[in-house]
Each structure stands twice: as structure tokens, then as C-alpha cells.
């Protein structure tokens, strides 16, 4: 989308044509005097209107759609995240005004992290995308973010999903149905085995001969001639208790935080929430890879939602190979921090040498918001304004037949 505020780029393209048609090229810009001196008797042909078209205000997902030459930036940011020597956890921000291409750059970085094996392992990085603005109507934006991270981290190996399932409240409805079906099928299978044992009363030695000499010796020493029925009943009970224990305990405090974040903070359970999230993320991340969370449109959220979410990032994701990429107009997020902590921001006086109010021309609240974010965001990449050359080509492509 060509922003109206990008006056320099628009004027650069307009200078190529006449003053009446900013999209005309030099070949079309004929001075009035030349038109008068030319003596055609026939009437001038009517000029056909330019073949204008518009682009949707949507982010790109492939490098082939990149018109503003963000490839170098995407390569650099992806390499930074992929480098095993980069310390984690890491929170970095892609800062630019609205409509500058932050989301497009984020998708380009994500495609690079997912498209090849991580530098420190043999599988790609695990990524997830959280659209903060889409969740702005949630009662607690921070808890919606925590639920999203828990749900993304729940895509673990089959072993972890069976033995350590997450609470139903943290699963998508479709996954809840799949889980119920899997539990029912498991119970049916165990019931069939138990029924067969009741009918045939297979001795443990016979079962051992079927399974192998080592297991036969183990069963003979441990159970003697005990029918397999007893073993089956024991396995059924142990499996049921294990499933119930897993459902009751794994990520339980994360679920409680999602349902009542203030209550979780008041009861002092935040450390346990952090530990459970870290365990889920660790189980979901292959060895040598990283768990990368992209957070988009944060500045569009109503205050203080954006700051609440960043505080959750700082408090609940402080360990493990986690990288959080914030795509936002960071001055707007800083203003949200100043609104949330209005009384503190109005009285805040930074240390001498940190901010010069008179020289920088900023007030106390803006200074507080800016310095507050520096504690949470370790690296901020300010997306440069596209050069005039790419902008000329981009605008020209909109009028090409």
C-alpha cells in the first residue's frame, strides 16, 4: 500500500510526468508549446486512462512478492536467531510505523527459520504466530497469549501427548475431540485384551514364549504361573491412573493463569506457571532448535494490553531456547506503558545522562515508556524507509499494463 504520508517518494515519481497526471511518464509529458507548433489537422486521439490497480493491505509470505527489497533484512534477522551463539531467551523488536511492512518482514524471517534445519541441530526451528490485535477483545490479552504459547508447545511427540497431556482448556476444540477418541480407543483395546485373558486364561509362561525368552524369564521369576488376567488388570489400572494423573497435573497452573491471571499472581503461583510453560516448550522443541514466537500488531491493542503481554513475555518466558519477535510501532507501545503507569511516569526522573529532556524534546511520560521497553526488549531493529529507487519501481508496477 502506498502511504499518503510518504510524500517524498510520491513526488519523486510524479516529477517524471506532467503536473496534471502524476502517473504519466516522460514520453507522455509533451510541453504545451510543442503541441501548438505541431500542425496536425486531424483531431488528437483521446488519451486512454492509465490502467491503475491497487494492492490489498496484507502481508506477503514469499520472497517473490517482496517489492521493497527486504531480503537482506530477513537474512540478517534469521541468521541472528539461528546462530547457536546467540543467547536466549531473547526478545527483539521490528520497529516501524503502520503500513511499513513489518508483518511482511516477519513472515520472511519465519519462512527462513522453518525452511531448513537449525544451525545447532538437524530439524527446523519451531515457530508460532500470535496476532495480538485479533485477541484484543479478550478479557485478558496476556492470558490469551499464554494460552496460545501453551497450545503451540502442546504439538509435541506422540509419547508426551499420551503420557503428559495438557488440560482440555488449553486445547483447540478439534484436539479435544481427538483426545477423547484416543482415550476411548485405548480403553476399548485394553478391554479387549482383558476379555481375551478371561476367556483363554493364558498362563504367563505362554505369553512369555510368544514375546521372547528374556520376557519369558522375567515373567516366570516375577509372576510364576499367574494368569495374564492379573497382569492385564494391573496394566489397565496403572494406565488409567497415569492418564488421570497427567490430566490433573501437567500445565494445571498454566490453565489456572489463563482463566484468572490476577488470581495466579496473588497466590504466588507464577513461578510454577513459568516452570510448566518451560517444560512444554522444551518437550516441543527438537534438540538444537529454538522456539520462536512472532507477535504482530501489538501497537494496535488498547492500553494497557500491549504492555501486559510484554510483561508476560518477560515473566513467563525467561528461560530455555525461546526467541520472541515483536512487530510493532514501538513508540506507540511505549505510550501504552506510560498510560498504564501514569502516576509513576509523571514523577519519573531518569538518571543524569540517560535522557536529556530539553535536547531530545520529549516529556517525562514518553521518556518513561521508552526506557521501560528497554528492559524487556534486548534488540530493536528499526526498519529503514525504502530507498527511492525501489519505491519508483513499486509505484510504476501499479500502472503497468
Short mmCIF file of C-alpha atoms in Angstrom, two decimals:
data_model
loop_
_atom_site.label_atom_id
_atom_site.label_comp_id
_atom_site.label_asym_id
_atom_site.label_seq_id
_atom_site.Cartn_x
_atom_site.Cartn_y
_atom_site.Cartn_z
CA UNK A 1 0.00 0.00 0.00
CA UNK A 2 1.38 3.42 -0.94
CA UNK A 3 1.04 5.68 2.07
CA UNK A 4 -0.13 9.23 1.52
CA UNK A 5 2.30 10.40 4.13
CA UNK A 6 5.26 9.15 2.07
CA UNK A 7 5.37 12.45 0.23
CA UNK A 8 8.98 12.34 -0.96
CA UNK A 9 8.56 9.00 -2.75
CA UNK A 10 5.30 10.09 -4.37
CA UNK A 11 6.79 13.38 -5.53
CA UNK A 12 9.82 11.58 -6.95
CA UNK A 13 7.57 9.52 -9.18
CA UNK A 14 5.32 12.46 -10.04
CA UNK A 15 8.27 14.52 -11.35
CA UNK A 16 8.65 12.05 -14.18
CA UNK A 17 5.30 13.13 -15.67
CA UNK A 18 3.21 16.22 -16.17
CA UNK A 19 1.70 18.25 -13.39
CA UNK A 20 -1.80 17.18 -14.36
CA UNK A 21 -1.09 13.45 -14.40
CA UNK A 22 1.33 12.34 -11.67
CA UNK A 23 1.43 8.83 -13.14
CA UNK A 24 2.49 9.96 -16.65
CA UNK A 25 5.98 9.08 -17.84
CA UNK A 26 8.40 11.38 -19.66
CA UNK A 27 7.31 10.15 -23.09
CA UNK A 28 3.80 11.34 -22.31
CA UNK A 29 4.77 14.73 -20.91
CA UNK A 30 4.69 16.94 -24.04
CA UNK A 31 5.12 20.67 -23.37
CA UNK A 32 2.15 22.84 -24.47
CA UNK A 33 4.33 24.83 -26.88
CA UNK A 34 5.39 21.71 -28.74
CA UNK A 35 1.80 20.63 -29.08
CA UNK A 36 0.88 24.01 -30.62
CA UNK A 37 3.82 24.02 -33.08
CA UNK A 38 2.96 20.58 -34.35
CA UNK A 39 0.42 21.11 -37.12
CA UNK A 40 -1.72 18.03 -37.36
CA UNK A 41 -5.04 18.79 -38.96
CA UNK A 42 -6.72 15.72 -37.61
CA UNK A 43 -8.10 15.80 -34.05
CA UNK A 44 -5.89 14.45 -31.34
CA UNK A 45 -6.74 10.93 -30.27
CA UNK A 46 -8.33 10.61 -26.88
CA UNK A 47 -5.90 9.53 -24.20
CA UNK A 48 -6.89 6.29 -22.57
CA UNK A 49 -6.86 6.39 -18.78
CA UNK A 50 -3.95 4.65 -17.08
CA UNK A 51 -4.51 1.03 -16.11
CA UNK A 52 -4.42 1.60 -12.36
CA UNK A 53 -4.71 -1.17 -9.79
CA UNK A 54 -4.50 -1.43 -6.04
CA UNK A 55 -2.85 -3.94 -3.76
CA UNK A 56 -4.56 -5.32 -0.68
CA UNK A 57 -3.22 -4.26 2.68
CA UNK A 58 -1.99 -7.75 3.51
CA UNK A 59 1.43 -9.06 4.39
CA UNK A 60 3.45 -11.05 1.90
CA UNK A 61 4.52 -14.61 2.67
CA UNK A 62 7.02 -15.35 -0.11
CA UNK A 63 10.23 -13.65 -1.20
CA UNK A 64 8.93 -13.47 -4.76
CA UNK A 65 6.34 -10.93 -3.59
CA UNK A 66 8.94 -8.66 -1.99
CA UNK A 67 8.84 -5.31 -3.85
CA UNK A 68 10.69 -3.25 -1.25
CA UNK A 69 13.88 -5.35 -1.08
CA UNK A 70 13.59 -6.66 2.47
CA UNK A 71 15.61 -9.79 1.63
CA UNK A 72 18.82 -8.55 3.24
CA UNK A 73 16.99 -7.64 6.46
CA UNK A 74 15.24 -11.02 6.58
CA UNK A 75 18.51 -12.87 6.04
CA UNK A 76 20.23 -10.92 8.82
CA UNK A 77 17.48 -11.38 11.40
CA UNK A 78 17.05 -15.07 10.59
CA UNK A 79 20.79 -15.64 10.86
CA UNK A 80 20.85 -13.88 14.23
CA UNK A 81 18.11 -16.14 15.59
CA UNK A 82 19.60 -19.26 14.00
CA UNK A 83 23.11 -18.67 15.35
CA UNK A 84 23.75 -21.11 18.24
CA UNK A 85 25.97 -18.48 19.86
CA UNK A 86 23.04 -16.07 20.22
CA UNK A 87 21.98 -16.04 23.83
CA UNK A 88 18.44 -16.97 24.76
CA UNK A 89 15.84 -16.19 25.89
CA UNK A 90 15.81 -13.22 23.54
CA UNK A 91 13.17 -10.60 22.81
CA UNK A 92 13.74 -8.50 19.72
CA UNK A 93 11.51 -5.91 18.08
CA UNK A 94 10.97 -4.91 14.46
CA UNK A 95 10.03 -1.24 14.78
CA UNK A 96 8.35 0.83 12.06
CA UNK A 97 5.18 2.91 11.59
CA UNK A 98 1.94 1.31 10.45
CA UNK A 99 1.92 0.05 6.90
CA UNK A 100 5.72 -0.12 6.56
CA UNK A 101 5.99 -3.87 6.00
CA UNK A 102 6.77 -5.19 9.50
CA UNK A 103 4.47 -8.19 9.12
CA UNK A 104 5.88 -8.98 5.69
CA UNK A 105 9.40 -8.94 7.05
CA UNK A 106 8.30 -11.16 9.94
CA UNK A 107 6.86 -13.74 7.53
CA UNK A 108 10.09 -13.68 5.51
CA UNK A 109 12.13 -14.35 8.66
CA UNK A 110 9.77 -17.13 9.70
CA UNK A 111 9.99 -18.87 6.32
CA UNK A 112 13.77 -18.97 6.63
CA UNK A 113 13.65 -20.49 10.11
CA UNK A 114 11.18 -23.15 9.02
CA UNK A 115 12.74 -23.87 5.63
CA UNK A 116 15.95 -25.56 6.77
CA UNK A 117 17.50 -27.37 9.69
CA UNK A 118 18.66 -25.22 12.56
CA UNK A 119 22.36 -24.45 12.69
CA UNK A 120 22.62 -26.24 16.03
CA UNK A 121 20.51 -29.28 15.16
CA UNK A 122 19.07 -31.44 12.43
CA UNK A 123 15.47 -30.13 12.42
CA UNK A 124 13.99 -26.68 11.70
CA UNK A 125 13.11 -24.22 14.41
CA UNK A 126 9.61 -24.36 15.89
CA UNK A 127 7.65 -21.17 15.18
CA UNK A 128 4.22 -19.81 16.04
CA UNK A 129 2.43 -16.58 15.09
CA UNK A 130 0.29 -14.60 17.55
CA UNK A 131 -1.85 -11.76 16.17
CA UNK A 132 -2.31 -9.56 19.22
CA UNK A 133 -4.92 -7.32 17.63
CA UNK A 134 -7.14 -10.32 16.84
CA UNK A 135 -7.22 -11.10 20.57
CA UNK A 136 -7.71 -7.52 21.74
CA UNK A 137 -11.32 -8.25 22.75
CA UNK A 138 -10.20 -10.99 25.13
CA UNK A 139 -10.73 -10.22 28.79
CA UNK A 140 -7.00 -10.57 29.36
CA UNK A 141 -4.69 -10.24 26.36
CA UNK A 142 -1.78 -11.61 28.37
CA UNK A 143 -3.65 -14.79 29.29
CA UNK A 144 -4.71 -15.24 25.64
CA UNK A 145 -1.04 -15.06 24.70
CA UNK A 146 -0.08 -17.60 27.37
CA UNK A 147 -2.80 -19.95 26.14
CA UNK A 148 -1.55 -19.58 22.56
CA UNK A 149 2.02 -20.41 23.59
CA UNK A 150 0.86 -23.42 25.60
CA UNK A 151 -1.26 -24.64 22.69
CA UNK A 152 1.64 -24.23 20.25
CA UNK A 153 4.01 -26.02 22.62
CA UNK A 154 1.49 -28.85 23.04
CA UNK A 155 2.31 -30.04 19.49
CA UNK A 156 4.84 -32.46 20.96
CA UNK A 157 5.80 -36.03 20.22
CA UNK A 158 3.18 -38.77 20.50
CA UNK A 159 4.79 -40.07 23.69
CA UNK A 160 4.42 -36.75 25.51
CA UNK A 161 0.91 -36.17 24.20
CA UNK A 162 -0.23 -39.56 25.53
CA UNK A 163 1.64 -39.68 28.83
CA UNK A 164 1.60 -35.96 29.71
CA UNK A 165 -1.45 -34.38 28.08
CA UNK A 166 -2.30 -30.75 28.69
CA UNK A 167 -5.65 -29.74 30.25
CA UNK A 168 -8.60 -29.59 27.84
CA UNK A 169 -8.97 -25.82 28.39
CA UNK A 170 -5.63 -25.28 26.64
CA UNK A 171 -6.52 -27.36 23.60
CA UNK A 172 -8.38 -26.40 20.46
CA UNK A 173 -11.90 -27.92 20.19
CA UNK A 174 -10.82 -30.27 17.40
CA UNK A 175 -7.92 -31.55 19.51
CA UNK A 176 -10.24 -32.11 22.45
CA UNK A 177 -12.38 -34.38 20.29
CA UNK A 178 -9.31 -36.25 19.02
CA UNK A 179 -8.11 -36.71 22.58
CA UNK A 180 -11.45 -38.13 23.72
CA UNK A 181 -11.49 -40.53 20.77
CA UNK A 182 -7.94 -41.66 21.52
CA UNK A 183 -8.76 -42.30 25.18
CA UNK A 184 -11.89 -44.28 24.24
CA UNK A 185 -9.97 -46.39 21.71
CA UNK A 186 -7.24 -47.10 24.26
CA UNK A 187 -9.77 -48.24 26.85
CA UNK A 188 -11.55 -50.42 24.26
CA UNK A 189 -8.25 -52.04 23.24
CA UNK A 190 -7.32 -52.77 26.85
CA UNK A 191 -10.80 -54.14 27.49
CA UNK A 192 -10.45 -56.50 24.53
CA UNK A 193 -7.13 -57.75 25.85
CA UNK A 194 -8.65 -58.28 29.29
CA UNK A 195 -11.62 -60.13 27.79
CA UNK A 196 -9.30 -62.42 25.86
CA UNK A 197 -7.38 -63.13 29.03
CA UNK A 198 -10.59 -64.02 30.86
CA UNK A 199 -11.70 -66.38 28.09
CA UNK A 200 -8.47 -68.19 27.43
CA UNK A 201 -6.66 -67.74 30.75
CA UNK A 202 -3.30 -67.75 29.02
CA UNK A 203 -0.54 -68.54 31.52
CA UNK A 204 2.26 -66.08 31.93
CA UNK A 205 4.77 -68.65 30.60
CA UNK A 206 2.82 -68.98 27.33
CA UNK A 207 2.74 -65.22 27.00
CA UNK A 208 6.46 -65.15 27.62
CA UNK A 209 7.12 -67.71 24.87
CA UNK A 210 5.17 -65.52 22.47
CA UNK A 211 7.08 -62.35 23.46
CA UNK A 212 10.56 -63.84 23.69
CA UNK A 213 12.96 -65.68 26.02
CA UNK A 214 14.00 -62.63 28.04
CA UNK A 215 10.43 -61.62 28.80
CA UNK A 216 9.56 -65.29 29.49
CA UNK A 217 12.30 -65.49 32.11
CA UNK A 218 11.18 -62.21 33.66
CA UNK A 219 7.55 -63.31 33.87
CA UNK A 220 8.49 -66.71 35.25
CA UNK A 221 10.62 -65.18 38.01
CA UNK A 222 8.19 -62.35 38.80
CA UNK A 223 4.76 -63.90 38.34
CA UNK A 224 5.27 -67.66 38.09
CA UNK A 225 2.05 -69.21 36.83
CA UNK A 226 -0.08 -66.15 37.50
CA UNK A 227 -2.61 -65.86 34.69
CA UNK A 228 -2.18 -62.99 32.32
CA UNK A 229 -5.53 -61.70 33.55
CA UNK A 230 -3.91 -60.33 36.68
CA UNK A 231 -1.15 -58.67 34.67
CA UNK A 232 -3.71 -57.13 32.32
CA UNK A 233 -5.84 -55.78 35.14
CA UNK A 234 -2.74 -54.27 36.71
CA UNK A 235 -1.75 -52.60 33.43
CA UNK A 236 -5.26 -51.24 32.89
CA UNK A 237 -5.37 -49.72 36.36
CA UNK A 238 -1.84 -48.30 36.09
CA UNK A 239 -2.55 -46.78 32.68
CA UNK A 240 -5.82 -45.22 33.85
CA UNK A 241 -4.18 -43.77 36.95
CA UNK A 242 -1.30 -42.45 34.85
CA UNK A 243 -3.66 -40.72 32.41
CA UNK A 244 -5.69 -39.22 35.22
CA UNK A 245 -2.56 -38.03 36.99
CA UNK A 246 -1.23 -36.45 33.82
CA UNK A 247 -4.52 -34.70 33.05
CA UNK A 248 -4.72 -33.41 36.59
CA UNK A 249 -1.17 -32.05 36.89
CA UNK A 250 0.53 -31.19 33.61
CA UNK A 251 0.15 -27.46 32.85
CA UNK A 252 -2.51 -27.14 35.54
CA UNK A 253 -1.19 -23.82 36.81
CA UNK A 254 -0.90 -22.55 33.24
CA UNK A 255 -4.60 -23.30 32.82
CA UNK A 256 -5.35 -21.51 36.10
CA UNK A 257 -3.33 -18.49 34.94
CA UNK A 258 -5.22 -18.37 31.64
CA UNK A 259 -8.54 -18.43 33.49
CA UNK A 260 -7.55 -15.97 36.23
CA UNK A 261 -4.18 -14.20 35.77
CA UNK A 262 -4.70 -11.89 38.75
CA UNK A 263 -5.51 -14.83 40.99
CA UNK A 264 -2.41 -16.71 39.86
CA UNK A 265 -0.24 -13.70 40.67
CA UNK A 266 -1.94 -13.18 44.02
CA UNK A 267 -1.42 -16.78 45.10
CA UNK A 268 2.26 -16.74 44.16
CA UNK A 269 1.95 -19.47 41.52
CA UNK A 270 3.69 -17.52 38.75
CA UNK A 271 6.99 -19.44 39.22
CA UNK A 272 5.12 -22.72 38.71
CA UNK A 273 3.39 -21.32 35.62
CA UNK A 274 6.82 -20.39 34.26
CA UNK A 275 8.19 -23.86 35.00
CA UNK A 276 5.29 -25.64 33.31
CA UNK A 277 5.47 -23.43 30.21
CA UNK A 278 9.22 -24.06 30.06
CA UNK A 279 8.62 -27.82 30.29
CA UNK A 280 6.05 -27.75 27.47
CA UNK A 281 8.34 -25.67 25.25
CA UNK A 282 11.29 -27.94 25.97
CA UNK A 283 9.27 -31.03 25.01
CA UNK A 284 8.09 -29.37 21.79
CA UNK A 285 11.50 -28.11 20.64
CA UNK A 286 13.91 -30.52 18.92
CA UNK A 287 17.45 -30.63 20.21
CA UNK A 288 19.48 -27.75 18.78
CA UNK A 289 16.40 -25.84 17.59
CA UNK A 290 14.60 -22.88 19.08
CA UNK A 291 11.01 -22.00 19.90
CA UNK A 292 10.31 -18.70 18.09
CA UNK A 293 7.17 -16.67 18.85
CA UNK A 294 6.16 -13.90 16.43
CA UNK A 295 3.84 -11.26 17.94
CA UNK A 296 2.20 -8.97 15.38
CA UNK A 297 0.09 -5.77 15.55
CA UNK A 298 0.89 -5.20 19.21
CA UNK A 299 0.65 -1.41 18.96
CA UNK A 300 -2.98 -1.61 17.80
CA UNK A 301 -4.16 -3.09 21.09
CA UNK A 302 -5.93 -0.89 23.59
CA UNK A 303 -3.79 0.22 26.54
CA UNK A 304 -2.56 -1.39 28.64
CA UNK A 305 -2.94 -4.69 26.75
CA UNK A 306 0.32 -4.38 24.82
CA UNK A 307 2.32 -3.80 28.00
CA UNK A 308 0.55 -6.64 29.81
CA UNK A 309 1.58 -9.01 27.03
CA UNK A 310 5.20 -7.85 27.09
CA UNK A 311 5.29 -8.35 30.84
CA UNK A 312 4.09 -11.92 30.40
CA UNK A 313 6.89 -12.45 27.86
CA UNK A 314 9.38 -11.11 30.40
CA UNK A 315 7.98 -13.03 33.37
CA UNK A 316 6.92 -16.38 31.90
CA UNK A 317 9.47 -16.92 29.12
CA UNK A 318 12.76 -16.12 30.87
CA UNK A 319 14.48 -19.45 30.20
CA UNK A 320 15.13 -22.02 27.51
CA UNK A 321 15.74 -21.59 23.80
CA UNK A 322 12.89 -19.11 23.33
CA UNK A 323 13.01 -16.13 20.96
CA UNK A 324 10.15 -13.62 20.87
CA UNK A 325 9.90 -11.32 17.85
CA UNK A 326 7.73 -8.24 18.41
CA UNK A 327 6.49 -6.42 15.29
CA UNK A 328 5.10 -3.06 16.33
CA UNK A 329 5.35 0.70 16.24
CA UNK A 330 7.37 0.75 19.45
CA UNK A 331 6.75 4.42 20.36
CA UNK A 332 3.02 3.54 20.48
CA UNK A 333 3.79 0.61 22.79
CA UNK A 334 5.91 2.94 24.93
CA UNK A 335 2.94 5.30 25.17
CA UNK A 336 0.85 2.35 26.38
CA UNK A 337 3.40 1.79 29.16
CA UNK A 338 3.19 5.46 30.11
CA UNK A 339 -0.62 5.18 30.29
CA UNK A 340 -0.52 2.05 32.45
CA UNK A 341 1.98 3.59 34.87
CA UNK A 342 0.69 7.14 34.55
CA UNK A 343 1.38 8.22 38.12
CA UNK A 344 4.89 6.80 38.10
CA UNK A 345 5.63 8.21 34.65
CA UNK A 346 4.53 11.69 35.69
CA UNK A 347 7.01 11.68 38.58
CA UNK A 348 9.81 9.80 36.84
CA UNK A 349 13.23 11.44 36.64
CA UNK A 350 15.82 9.36 34.80
CA UNK A 351 19.44 9.37 35.87
CA UNK A 352 21.57 12.18 34.57
CA UNK A 353 22.96 11.37 31.13
CA UNK A 354 20.31 8.81 30.22
CA UNK A 355 17.77 11.23 28.74
CA UNK A 356 18.14 14.95 28.14
CA UNK A 357 14.57 16.25 28.09
CA UNK A 358 15.41 19.61 26.57
CA UNK A 359 17.73 18.28 23.88
CA UNK A 360 15.53 15.32 22.92
CA UNK A 361 12.35 17.36 23.09
CA UNK A 362 10.36 14.67 24.89
CA UNK A 363 8.27 14.76 28.02
CA UNK A 364 8.60 12.63 31.12
CA UNK A 365 5.91 10.13 30.17
CA UNK A 366 7.48 9.38 26.79
CA UNK A 367 10.88 9.01 28.42
CA UNK A 368 9.50 6.55 30.93
CA UNK A 369 7.77 4.49 28.24
CA UNK A 370 10.90 4.33 26.12
CA UNK A 371 13.17 3.29 28.97
CA UNK A 372 10.60 0.80 30.27
CA UNK A 373 10.67 -1.07 26.97
CA UNK A 374 14.47 -1.23 27.01
CA UNK A 375 14.26 -3.57 29.99
CA UNK A 376 12.04 -6.02 28.11
CA UNK A 377 13.33 -5.75 24.52
CA UNK A 378 17.01 -6.62 24.18
CA UNK A 379 17.34 -5.70 20.49
CA UNK A 380 15.29 -3.29 18.40
CA UNK A 381 15.61 -3.26 14.61
CA UNK A 382 14.31 -0.02 13.11
CA UNK A 383 13.06 -0.92 9.65
CA UNK A 384 14.60 1.61 7.24
CA UNK A 385 12.43 3.65 4.89
CA UNK A 386 12.65 2.06 1.44
CA UNK A 387 15.02 3.83 -0.95
CA UNK A 388 13.59 5.99 -3.71
CA UNK A 389 14.63 3.51 -6.42
CA UNK A 390 12.58 0.58 -5.12
CA UNK A 391 9.69 2.92 -4.41
CA UNK A 392 9.75 4.18 -8.02
CA UNK A 393 9.68 0.61 -9.29
CA UNK A 394 6.92 -0.32 -6.88
CA UNK A 395 4.65 2.59 -7.88
CA UNK A 396 5.44 2.06 -11.55
CA UNK A 397 4.36 -1.57 -11.26
CA UNK A 398 0.91 -0.39 -10.24
CA UNK A 399 0.35 1.44 -13.54
CA UNK A 400 1.95 -1.07 -15.88
CA UNK A 401 -0.49 -2.86 -18.21
#
